[in-house]
MMTF fields as JSON, N, C-alpha, C and O atoms, coordinates in Angstrom:
{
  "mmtfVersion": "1.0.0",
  "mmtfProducer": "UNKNOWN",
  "numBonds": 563,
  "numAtoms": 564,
  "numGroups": 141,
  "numChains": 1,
  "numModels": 1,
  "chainsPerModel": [1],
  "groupsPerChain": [141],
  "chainIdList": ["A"],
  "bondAtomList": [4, 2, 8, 6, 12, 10, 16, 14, 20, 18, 24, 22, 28, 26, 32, 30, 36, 34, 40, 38, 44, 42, 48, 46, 52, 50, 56, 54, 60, 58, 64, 62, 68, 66, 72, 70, 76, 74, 80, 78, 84, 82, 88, 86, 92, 90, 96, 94, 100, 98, 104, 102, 108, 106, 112, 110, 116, 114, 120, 118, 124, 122, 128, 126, 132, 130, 136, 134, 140, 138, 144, 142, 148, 146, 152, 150, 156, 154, 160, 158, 164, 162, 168, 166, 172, 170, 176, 174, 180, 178, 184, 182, 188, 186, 192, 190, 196, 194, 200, 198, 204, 202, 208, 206, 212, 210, 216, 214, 220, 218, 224, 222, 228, 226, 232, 230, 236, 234, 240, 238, 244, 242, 248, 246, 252, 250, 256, 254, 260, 258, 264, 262, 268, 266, 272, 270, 276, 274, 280, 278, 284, 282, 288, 286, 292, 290, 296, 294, 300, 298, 304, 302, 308, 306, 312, 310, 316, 314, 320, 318, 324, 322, 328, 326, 332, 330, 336, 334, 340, 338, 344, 342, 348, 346, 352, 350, 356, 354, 360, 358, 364, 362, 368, 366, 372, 370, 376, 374, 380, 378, 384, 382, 388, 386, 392, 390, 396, 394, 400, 398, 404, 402, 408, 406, 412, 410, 416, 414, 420, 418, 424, 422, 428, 426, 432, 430, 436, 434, 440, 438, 444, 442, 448, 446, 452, 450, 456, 454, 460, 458, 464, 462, 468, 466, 472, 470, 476, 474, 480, 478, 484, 482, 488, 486, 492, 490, 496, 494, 500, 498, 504, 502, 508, 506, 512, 510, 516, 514, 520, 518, 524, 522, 528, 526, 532, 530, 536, 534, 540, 538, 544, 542, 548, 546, 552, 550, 556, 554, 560, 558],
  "bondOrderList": [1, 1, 1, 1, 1, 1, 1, 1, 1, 1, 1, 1, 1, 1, 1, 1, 1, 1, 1, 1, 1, 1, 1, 1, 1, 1, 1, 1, 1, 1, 1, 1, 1, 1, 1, 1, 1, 1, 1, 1, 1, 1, 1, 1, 1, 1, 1, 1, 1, 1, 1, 1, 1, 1, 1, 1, 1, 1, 1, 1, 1, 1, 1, 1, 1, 1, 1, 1, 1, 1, 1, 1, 1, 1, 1, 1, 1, 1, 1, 1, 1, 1, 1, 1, 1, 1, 1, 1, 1, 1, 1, 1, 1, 1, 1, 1, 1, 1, 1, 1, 1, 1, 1, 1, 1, 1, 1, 1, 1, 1, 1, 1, 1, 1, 1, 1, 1, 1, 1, 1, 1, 1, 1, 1, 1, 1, 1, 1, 1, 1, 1, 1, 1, 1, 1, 1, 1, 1, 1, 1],
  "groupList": [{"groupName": "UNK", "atomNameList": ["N", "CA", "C", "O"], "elementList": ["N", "C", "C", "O"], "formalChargeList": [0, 0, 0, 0], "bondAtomList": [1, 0, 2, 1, 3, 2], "bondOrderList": [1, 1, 2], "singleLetterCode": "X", "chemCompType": "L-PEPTIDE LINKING"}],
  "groupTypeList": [0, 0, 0, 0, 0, 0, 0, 0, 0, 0, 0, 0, 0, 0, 0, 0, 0, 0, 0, 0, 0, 0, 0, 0, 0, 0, 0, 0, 0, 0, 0, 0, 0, 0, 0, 0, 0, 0, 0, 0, 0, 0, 0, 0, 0, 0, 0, 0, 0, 0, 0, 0, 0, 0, 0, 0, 0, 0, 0, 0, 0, 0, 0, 0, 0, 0, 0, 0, 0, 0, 0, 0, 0, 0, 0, 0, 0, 0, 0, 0, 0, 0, 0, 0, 0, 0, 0, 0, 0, 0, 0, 0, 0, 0, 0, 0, 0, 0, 0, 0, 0, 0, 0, 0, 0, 0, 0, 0, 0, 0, 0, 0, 0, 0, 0, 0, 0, 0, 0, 0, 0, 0, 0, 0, 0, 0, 0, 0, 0, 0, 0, 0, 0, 0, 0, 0, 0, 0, 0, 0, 0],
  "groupIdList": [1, 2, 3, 4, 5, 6, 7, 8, 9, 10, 11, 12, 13, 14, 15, 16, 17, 18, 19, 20, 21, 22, 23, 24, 25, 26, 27, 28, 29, 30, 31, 32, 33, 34, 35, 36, 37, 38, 39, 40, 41, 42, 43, 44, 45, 46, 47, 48, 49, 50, 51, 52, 53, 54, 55, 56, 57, 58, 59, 60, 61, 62, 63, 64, 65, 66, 67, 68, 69, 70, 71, 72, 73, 74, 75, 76, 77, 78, 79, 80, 81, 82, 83, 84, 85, 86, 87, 88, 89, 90, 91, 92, 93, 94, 95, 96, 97, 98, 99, 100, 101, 102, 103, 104, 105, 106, 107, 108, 109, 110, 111, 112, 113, 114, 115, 116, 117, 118, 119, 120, 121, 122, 123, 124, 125, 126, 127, 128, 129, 130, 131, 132, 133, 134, 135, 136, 137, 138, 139, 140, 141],
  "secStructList": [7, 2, 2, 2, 2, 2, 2, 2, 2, 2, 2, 2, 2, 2, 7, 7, 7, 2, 2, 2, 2, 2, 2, 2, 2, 2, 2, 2, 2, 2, 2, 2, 2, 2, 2, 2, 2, 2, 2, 2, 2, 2, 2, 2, 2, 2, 2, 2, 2, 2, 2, 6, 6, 2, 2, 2, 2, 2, 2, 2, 2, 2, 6, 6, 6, 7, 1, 7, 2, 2, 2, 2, 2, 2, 2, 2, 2, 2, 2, 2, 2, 2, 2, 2, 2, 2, 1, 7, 2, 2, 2, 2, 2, 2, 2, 6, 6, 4, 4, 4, 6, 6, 4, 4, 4, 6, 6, 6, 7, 7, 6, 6, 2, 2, 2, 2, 2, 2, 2, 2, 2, 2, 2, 2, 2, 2, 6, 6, 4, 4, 4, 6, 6, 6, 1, 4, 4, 4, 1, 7, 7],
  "xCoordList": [13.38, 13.737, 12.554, 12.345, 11.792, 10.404, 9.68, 9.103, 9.453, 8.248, 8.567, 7.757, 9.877, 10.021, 9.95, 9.276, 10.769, 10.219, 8.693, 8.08, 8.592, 6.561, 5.681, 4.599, 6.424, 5.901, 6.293, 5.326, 7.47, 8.029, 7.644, 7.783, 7.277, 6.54, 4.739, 4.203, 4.19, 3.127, 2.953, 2.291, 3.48, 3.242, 3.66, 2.86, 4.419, 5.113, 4.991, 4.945, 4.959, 4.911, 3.376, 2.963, 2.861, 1.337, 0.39, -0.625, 0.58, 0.16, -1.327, -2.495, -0.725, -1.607, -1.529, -0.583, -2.829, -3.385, -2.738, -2.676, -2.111, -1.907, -2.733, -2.38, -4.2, -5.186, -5.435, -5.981, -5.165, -4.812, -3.763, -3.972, -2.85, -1.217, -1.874, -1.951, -2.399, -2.535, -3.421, -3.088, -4.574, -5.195, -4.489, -4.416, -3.955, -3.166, -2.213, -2.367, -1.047, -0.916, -1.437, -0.929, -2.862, -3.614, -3.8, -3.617, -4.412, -4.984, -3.779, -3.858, -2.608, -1.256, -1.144, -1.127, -1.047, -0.067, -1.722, -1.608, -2.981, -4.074, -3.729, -4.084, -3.2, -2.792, -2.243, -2.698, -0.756, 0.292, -0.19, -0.089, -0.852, -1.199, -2.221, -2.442, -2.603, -3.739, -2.756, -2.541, -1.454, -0.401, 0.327, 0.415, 0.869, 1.533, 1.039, 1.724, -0.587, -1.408, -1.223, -0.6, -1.905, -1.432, -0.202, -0.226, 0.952, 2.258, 2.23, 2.34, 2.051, 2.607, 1.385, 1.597, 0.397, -0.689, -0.295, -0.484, 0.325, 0.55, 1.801, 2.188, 2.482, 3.576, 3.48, 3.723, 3.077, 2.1, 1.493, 1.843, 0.633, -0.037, 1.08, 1.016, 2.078, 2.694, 3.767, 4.378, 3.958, 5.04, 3.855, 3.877, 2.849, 1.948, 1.738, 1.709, 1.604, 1.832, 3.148, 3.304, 3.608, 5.248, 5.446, 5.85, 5.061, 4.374, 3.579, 3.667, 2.967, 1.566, 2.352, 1.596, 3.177, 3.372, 2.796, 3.087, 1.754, 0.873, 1.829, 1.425, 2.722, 3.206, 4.073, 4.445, 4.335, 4.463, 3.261, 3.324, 2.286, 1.169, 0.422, -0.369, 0.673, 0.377, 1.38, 1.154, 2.291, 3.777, 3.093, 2.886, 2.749, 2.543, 0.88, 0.539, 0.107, -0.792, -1.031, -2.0, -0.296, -0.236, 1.038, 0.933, 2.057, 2.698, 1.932, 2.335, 0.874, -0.224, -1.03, -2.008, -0.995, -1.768, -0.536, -0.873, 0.493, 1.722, 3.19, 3.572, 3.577, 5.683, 6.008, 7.177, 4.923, 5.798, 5.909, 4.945, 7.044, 6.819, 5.858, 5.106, 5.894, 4.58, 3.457, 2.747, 3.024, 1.4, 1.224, 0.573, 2.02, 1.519, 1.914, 1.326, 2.737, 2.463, 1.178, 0.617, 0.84, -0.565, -1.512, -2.555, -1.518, -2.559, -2.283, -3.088, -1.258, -1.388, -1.169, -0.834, -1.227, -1.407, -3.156, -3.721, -3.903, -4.881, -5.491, -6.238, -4.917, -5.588, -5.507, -6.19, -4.244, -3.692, -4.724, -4.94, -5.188, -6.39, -7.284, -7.534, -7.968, -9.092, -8.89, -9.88, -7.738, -7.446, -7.616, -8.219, -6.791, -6.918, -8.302, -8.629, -9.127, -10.921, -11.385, -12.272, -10.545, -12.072, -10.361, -10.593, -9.018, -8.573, -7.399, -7.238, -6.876, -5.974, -4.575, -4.302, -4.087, -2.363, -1.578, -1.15, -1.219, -0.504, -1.215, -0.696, -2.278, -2.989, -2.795, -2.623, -2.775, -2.631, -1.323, -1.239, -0.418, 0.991, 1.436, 2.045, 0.934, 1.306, 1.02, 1.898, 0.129, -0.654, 0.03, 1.036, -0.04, 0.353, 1.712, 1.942, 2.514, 3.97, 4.511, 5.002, 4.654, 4.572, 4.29, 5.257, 3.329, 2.595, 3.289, 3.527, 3.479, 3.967, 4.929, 4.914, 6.432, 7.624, 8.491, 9.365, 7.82, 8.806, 8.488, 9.282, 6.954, 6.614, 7.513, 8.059, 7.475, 7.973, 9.704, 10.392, 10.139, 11.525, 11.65, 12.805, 11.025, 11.222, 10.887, 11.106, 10.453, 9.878, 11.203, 11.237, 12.189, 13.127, 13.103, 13.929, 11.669, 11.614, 12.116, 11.906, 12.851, 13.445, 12.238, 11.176, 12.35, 11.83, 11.36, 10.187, 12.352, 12.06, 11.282, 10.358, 11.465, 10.348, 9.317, 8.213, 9.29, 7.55, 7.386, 6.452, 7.702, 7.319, 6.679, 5.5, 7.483, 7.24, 5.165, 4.044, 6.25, 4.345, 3.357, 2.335, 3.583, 2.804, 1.948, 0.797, 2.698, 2.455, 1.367, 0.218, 1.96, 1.316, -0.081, -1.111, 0.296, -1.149, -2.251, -3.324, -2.042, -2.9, -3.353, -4.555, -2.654, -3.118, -3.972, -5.009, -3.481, -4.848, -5.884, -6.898, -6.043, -7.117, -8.181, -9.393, -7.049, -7.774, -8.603, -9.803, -8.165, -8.997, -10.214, -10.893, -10.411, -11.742, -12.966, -12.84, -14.332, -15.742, -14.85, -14.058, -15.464, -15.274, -14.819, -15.536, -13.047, -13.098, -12.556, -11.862, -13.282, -13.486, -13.355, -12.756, -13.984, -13.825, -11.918, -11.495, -11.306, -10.145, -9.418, -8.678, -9.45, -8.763, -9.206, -8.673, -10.932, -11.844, -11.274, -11.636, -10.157, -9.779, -8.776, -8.402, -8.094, -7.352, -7.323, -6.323, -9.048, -9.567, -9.89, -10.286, -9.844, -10.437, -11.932, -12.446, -12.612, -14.195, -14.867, -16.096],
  "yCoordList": [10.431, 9.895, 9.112, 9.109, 8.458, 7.74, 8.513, 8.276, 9.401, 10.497, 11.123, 11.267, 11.453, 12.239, 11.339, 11.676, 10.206, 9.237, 8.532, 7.905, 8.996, 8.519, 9.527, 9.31, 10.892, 12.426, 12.012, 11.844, 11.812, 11.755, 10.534, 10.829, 9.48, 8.227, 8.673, 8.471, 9.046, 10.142, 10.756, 10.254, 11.788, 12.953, 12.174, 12.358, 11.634, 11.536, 10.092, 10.055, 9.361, 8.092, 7.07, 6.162, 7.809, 7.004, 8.268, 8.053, 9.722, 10.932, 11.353, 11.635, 11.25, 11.647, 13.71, 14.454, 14.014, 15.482, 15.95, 15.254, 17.409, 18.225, 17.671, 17.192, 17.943, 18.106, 16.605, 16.598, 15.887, 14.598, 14.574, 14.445, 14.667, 14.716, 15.632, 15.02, 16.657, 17.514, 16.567, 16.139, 16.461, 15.494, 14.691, 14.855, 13.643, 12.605, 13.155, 12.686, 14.398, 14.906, 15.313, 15.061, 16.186, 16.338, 15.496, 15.689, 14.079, 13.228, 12.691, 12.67, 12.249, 12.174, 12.79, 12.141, 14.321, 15.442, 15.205, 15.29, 14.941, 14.865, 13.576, 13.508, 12.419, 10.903, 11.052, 10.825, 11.629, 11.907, 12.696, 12.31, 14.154, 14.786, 13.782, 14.305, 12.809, 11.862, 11.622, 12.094, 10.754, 9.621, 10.345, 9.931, 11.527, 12.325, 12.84, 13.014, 13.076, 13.668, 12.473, 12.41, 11.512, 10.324, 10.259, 10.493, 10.048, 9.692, 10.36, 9.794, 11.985, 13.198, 12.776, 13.037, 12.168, 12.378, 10.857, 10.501, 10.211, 9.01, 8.979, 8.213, 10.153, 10.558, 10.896, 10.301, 11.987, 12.639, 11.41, 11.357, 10.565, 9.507, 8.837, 8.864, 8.249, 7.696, 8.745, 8.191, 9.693, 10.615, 10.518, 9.788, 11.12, 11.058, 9.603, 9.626, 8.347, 7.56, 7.069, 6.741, 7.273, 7.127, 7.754, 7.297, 9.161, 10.192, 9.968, 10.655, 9.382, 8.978, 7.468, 6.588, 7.287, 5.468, 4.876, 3.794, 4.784, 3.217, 2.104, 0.942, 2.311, 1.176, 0.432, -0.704, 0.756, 0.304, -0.208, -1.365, 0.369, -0.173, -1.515, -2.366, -1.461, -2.581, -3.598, -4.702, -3.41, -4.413, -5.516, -6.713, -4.527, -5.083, -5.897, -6.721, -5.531, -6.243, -7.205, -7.953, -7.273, -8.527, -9.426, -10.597, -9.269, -9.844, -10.713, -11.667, -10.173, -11.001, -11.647, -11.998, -11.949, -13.348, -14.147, -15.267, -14.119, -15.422, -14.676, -13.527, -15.386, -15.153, -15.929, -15.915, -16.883, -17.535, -16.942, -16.876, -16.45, -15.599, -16.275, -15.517, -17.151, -18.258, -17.916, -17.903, -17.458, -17.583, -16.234, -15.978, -15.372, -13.896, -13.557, -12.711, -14.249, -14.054, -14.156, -13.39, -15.461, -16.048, -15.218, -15.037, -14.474, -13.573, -12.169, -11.505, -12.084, -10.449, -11.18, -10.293, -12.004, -12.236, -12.25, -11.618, -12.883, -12.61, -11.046, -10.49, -10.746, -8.979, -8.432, -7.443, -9.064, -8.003, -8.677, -8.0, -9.829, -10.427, -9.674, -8.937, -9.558, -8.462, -7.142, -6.608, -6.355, -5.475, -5.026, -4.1, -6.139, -6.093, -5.778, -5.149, -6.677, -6.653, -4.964, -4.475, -4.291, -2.912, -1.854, -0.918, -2.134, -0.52, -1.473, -2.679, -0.444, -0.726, -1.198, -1.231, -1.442, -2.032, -0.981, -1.231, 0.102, 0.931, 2.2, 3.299, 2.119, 2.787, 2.14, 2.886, 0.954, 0.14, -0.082, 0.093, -0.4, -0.3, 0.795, 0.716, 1.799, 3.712, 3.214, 3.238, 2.884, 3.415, 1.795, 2.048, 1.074, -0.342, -0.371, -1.579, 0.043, -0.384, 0.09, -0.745, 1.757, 2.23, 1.321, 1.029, 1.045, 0.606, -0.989, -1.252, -1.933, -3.065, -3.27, -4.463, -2.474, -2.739, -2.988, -3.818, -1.813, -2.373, -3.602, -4.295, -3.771, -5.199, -6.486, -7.241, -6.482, -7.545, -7.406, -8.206, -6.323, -6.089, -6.322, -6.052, -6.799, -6.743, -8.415, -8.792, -9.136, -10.266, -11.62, -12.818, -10.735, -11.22, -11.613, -12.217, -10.99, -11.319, -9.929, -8.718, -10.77, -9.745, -8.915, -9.489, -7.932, -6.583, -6.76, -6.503, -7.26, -7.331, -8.68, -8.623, -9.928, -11.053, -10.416, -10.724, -9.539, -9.584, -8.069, -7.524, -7.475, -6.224, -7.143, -7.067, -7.945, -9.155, -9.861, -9.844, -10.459, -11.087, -10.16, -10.546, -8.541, -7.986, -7.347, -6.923, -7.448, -7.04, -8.058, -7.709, -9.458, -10.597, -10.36, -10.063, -10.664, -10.974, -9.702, -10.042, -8.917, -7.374, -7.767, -8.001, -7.843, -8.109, -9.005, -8.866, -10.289, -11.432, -10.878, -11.551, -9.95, -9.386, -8.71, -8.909, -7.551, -7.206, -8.095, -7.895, -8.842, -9.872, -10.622, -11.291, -10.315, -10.935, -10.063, -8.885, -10.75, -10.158, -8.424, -7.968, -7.777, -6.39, -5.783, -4.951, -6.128, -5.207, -6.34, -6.159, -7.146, -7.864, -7.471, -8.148, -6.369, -5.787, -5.169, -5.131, -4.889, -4.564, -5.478, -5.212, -6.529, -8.076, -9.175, -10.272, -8.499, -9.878, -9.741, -10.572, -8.488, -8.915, -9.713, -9.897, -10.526, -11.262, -12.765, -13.482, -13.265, -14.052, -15.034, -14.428, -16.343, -16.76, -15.977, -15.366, -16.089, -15.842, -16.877, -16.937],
  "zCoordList": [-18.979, -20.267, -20.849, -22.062, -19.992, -20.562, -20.894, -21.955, -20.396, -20.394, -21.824, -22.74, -21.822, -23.02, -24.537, -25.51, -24.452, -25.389, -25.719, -26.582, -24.654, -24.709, -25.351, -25.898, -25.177, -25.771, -27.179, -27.922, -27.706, -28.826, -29.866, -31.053, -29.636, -29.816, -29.91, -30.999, -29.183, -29.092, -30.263, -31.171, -30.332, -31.412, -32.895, -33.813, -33.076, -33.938, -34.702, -35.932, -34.207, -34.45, -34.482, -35.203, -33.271, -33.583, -33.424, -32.762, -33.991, -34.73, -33.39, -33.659, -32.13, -31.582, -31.462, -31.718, -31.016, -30.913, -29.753, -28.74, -29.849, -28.563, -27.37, -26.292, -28.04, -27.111, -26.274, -25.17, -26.658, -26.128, -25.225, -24.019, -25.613, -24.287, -23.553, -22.488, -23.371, -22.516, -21.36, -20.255, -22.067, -21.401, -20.194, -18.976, -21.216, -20.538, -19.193, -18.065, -19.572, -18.541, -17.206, -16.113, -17.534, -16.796, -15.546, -14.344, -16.592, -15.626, -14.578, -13.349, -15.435, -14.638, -13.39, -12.344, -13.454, -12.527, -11.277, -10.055, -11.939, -10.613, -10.243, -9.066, -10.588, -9.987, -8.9, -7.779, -9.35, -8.557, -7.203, -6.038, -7.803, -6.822, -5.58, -4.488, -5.785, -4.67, -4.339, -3.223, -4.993, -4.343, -3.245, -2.09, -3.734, -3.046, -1.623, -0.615, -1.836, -0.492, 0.397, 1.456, -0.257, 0.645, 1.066, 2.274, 0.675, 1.3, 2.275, 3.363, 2.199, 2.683, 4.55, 5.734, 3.932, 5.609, 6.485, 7.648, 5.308, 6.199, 6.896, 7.779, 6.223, 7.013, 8.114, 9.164, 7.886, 9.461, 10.568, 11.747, 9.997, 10.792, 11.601, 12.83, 10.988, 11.585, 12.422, 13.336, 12.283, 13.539, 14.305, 15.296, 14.017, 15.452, 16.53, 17.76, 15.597, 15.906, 17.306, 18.483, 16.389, 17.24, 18.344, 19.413, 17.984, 19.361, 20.207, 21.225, 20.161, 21.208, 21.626, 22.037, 21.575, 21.659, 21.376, 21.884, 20.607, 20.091, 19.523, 19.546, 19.159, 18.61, 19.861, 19.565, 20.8, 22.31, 22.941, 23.357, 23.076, 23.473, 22.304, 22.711, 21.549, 20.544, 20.673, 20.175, 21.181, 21.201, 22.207, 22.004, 23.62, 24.622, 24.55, 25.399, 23.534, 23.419, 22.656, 22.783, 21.91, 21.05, 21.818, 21.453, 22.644, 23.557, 24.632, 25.297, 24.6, 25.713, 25.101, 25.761, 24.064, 23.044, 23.08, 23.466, 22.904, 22.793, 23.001, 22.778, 23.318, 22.815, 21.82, 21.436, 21.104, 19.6, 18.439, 17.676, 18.159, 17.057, 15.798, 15.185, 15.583, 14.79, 14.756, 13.751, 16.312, 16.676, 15.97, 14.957, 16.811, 16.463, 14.485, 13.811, 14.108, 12.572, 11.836, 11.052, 12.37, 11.392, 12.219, 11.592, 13.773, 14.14, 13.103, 12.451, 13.214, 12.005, 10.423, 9.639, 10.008, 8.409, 8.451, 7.558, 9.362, 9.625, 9.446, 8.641, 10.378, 9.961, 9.285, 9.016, 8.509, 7.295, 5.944, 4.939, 6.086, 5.026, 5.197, 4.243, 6.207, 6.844, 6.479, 5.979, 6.6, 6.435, 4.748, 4.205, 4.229, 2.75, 2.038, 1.031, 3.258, 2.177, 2.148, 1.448, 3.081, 3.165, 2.456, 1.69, 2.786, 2.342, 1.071, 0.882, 0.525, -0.911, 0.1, 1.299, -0.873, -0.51, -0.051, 1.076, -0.483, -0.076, 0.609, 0.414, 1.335, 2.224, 3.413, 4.377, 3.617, 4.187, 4.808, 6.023, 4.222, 4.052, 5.082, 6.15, 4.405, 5.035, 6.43, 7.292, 6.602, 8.227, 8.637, 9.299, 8.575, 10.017, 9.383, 9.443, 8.949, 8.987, 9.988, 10.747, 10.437, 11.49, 12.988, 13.692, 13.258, 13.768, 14.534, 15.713, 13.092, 13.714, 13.148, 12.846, 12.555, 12.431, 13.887, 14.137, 14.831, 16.088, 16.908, 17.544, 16.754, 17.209, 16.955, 17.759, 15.146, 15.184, 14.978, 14.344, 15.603, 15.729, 16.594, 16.923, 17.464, 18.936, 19.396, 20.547, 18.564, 18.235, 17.711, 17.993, 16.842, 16.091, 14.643, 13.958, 14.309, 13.199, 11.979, 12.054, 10.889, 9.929, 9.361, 9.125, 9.2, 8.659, 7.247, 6.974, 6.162, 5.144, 5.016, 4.205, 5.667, 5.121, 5.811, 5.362, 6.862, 7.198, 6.389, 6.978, 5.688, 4.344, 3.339, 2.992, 2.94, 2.083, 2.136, 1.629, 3.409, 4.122, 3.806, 3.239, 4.204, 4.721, 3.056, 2.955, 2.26, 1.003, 0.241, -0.033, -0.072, -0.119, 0.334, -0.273, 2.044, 2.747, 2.138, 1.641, 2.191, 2.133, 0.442, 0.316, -0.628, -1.942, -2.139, -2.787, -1.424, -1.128, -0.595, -0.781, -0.023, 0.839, -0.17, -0.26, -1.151, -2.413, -2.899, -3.086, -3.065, -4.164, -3.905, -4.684, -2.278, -1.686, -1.961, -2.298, -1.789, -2.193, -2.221, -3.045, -0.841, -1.06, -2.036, -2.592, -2.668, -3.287, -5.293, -6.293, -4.842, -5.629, -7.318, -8.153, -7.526, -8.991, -9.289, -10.444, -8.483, -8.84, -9.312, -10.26, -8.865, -9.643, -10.154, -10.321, -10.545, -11.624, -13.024, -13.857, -13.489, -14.883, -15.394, -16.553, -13.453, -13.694, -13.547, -13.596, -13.287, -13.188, -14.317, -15.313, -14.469, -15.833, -16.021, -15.084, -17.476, -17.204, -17.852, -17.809]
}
């Protein structure tokens, strides 16, 4: 229904060219097509994941830094800052959710505040030197 009111608003209303929407489409259906490749391999990443047990073997190694669920938070909000500086939010997301949802299920901690955390922490991460230009237009200047 947006799409089609956005076509119709488009053509009609602020008198844009065929050759323009086409465009715009274009660039659209190649967006999607990246978003989609991605979903579709991080899908994959993580069955393999799950398959190989790493996320068992990661349980048990971050189990041997502490049993407070406290310690080991601020150790993975940590990584997930780190993490944030070199890959995007939802690249990121794809590949360690897998990874450390059973950890900290296993930990007692709820699922959705640490999605939450994990979203947060990783965006702060954006915003450091590395990838610094993606969120200087939301900076004073």
């Amino acid at each position: 229904m947006a799409s089609a009111t956005a076509v119709i608003l488009g053509l009609f209303i602020y008198r844009s060219h065929w050759p323009q929407l086409l465009r715009v489409v274009r660039e659209s259906v190649e967006f999607t097509g990246i978003l989609m490749l991605i979903m579709a391999f991080s899908q994959i990443y993580g069955w393999l994941l799950v398959t190989a047990r790493v996320p068992q073997m990661v349980a048990e190694a971050i189990s041997r830094i502490s049993s407070d669920p406290l310690v080991i938070l601020f150790v993975i909000n940590g990584f997930f800052l780190l993490v944030g500086c070199f890959m995007s939010v939802l690249v990121a997301v794809n590949i360690l959710t897998p990874i450390l949802v059973p950890v900290i299920k296993s930990l007692g901690i709820d699922p959705v505040f640490f999605g939450v955390l994990m979203t947060i922490n990783l965006s702060m991460g954006v915003c450091t030197p590395p990838f610094w230009a993606t969120c200087s237009s939301f900076l004073p200047h």
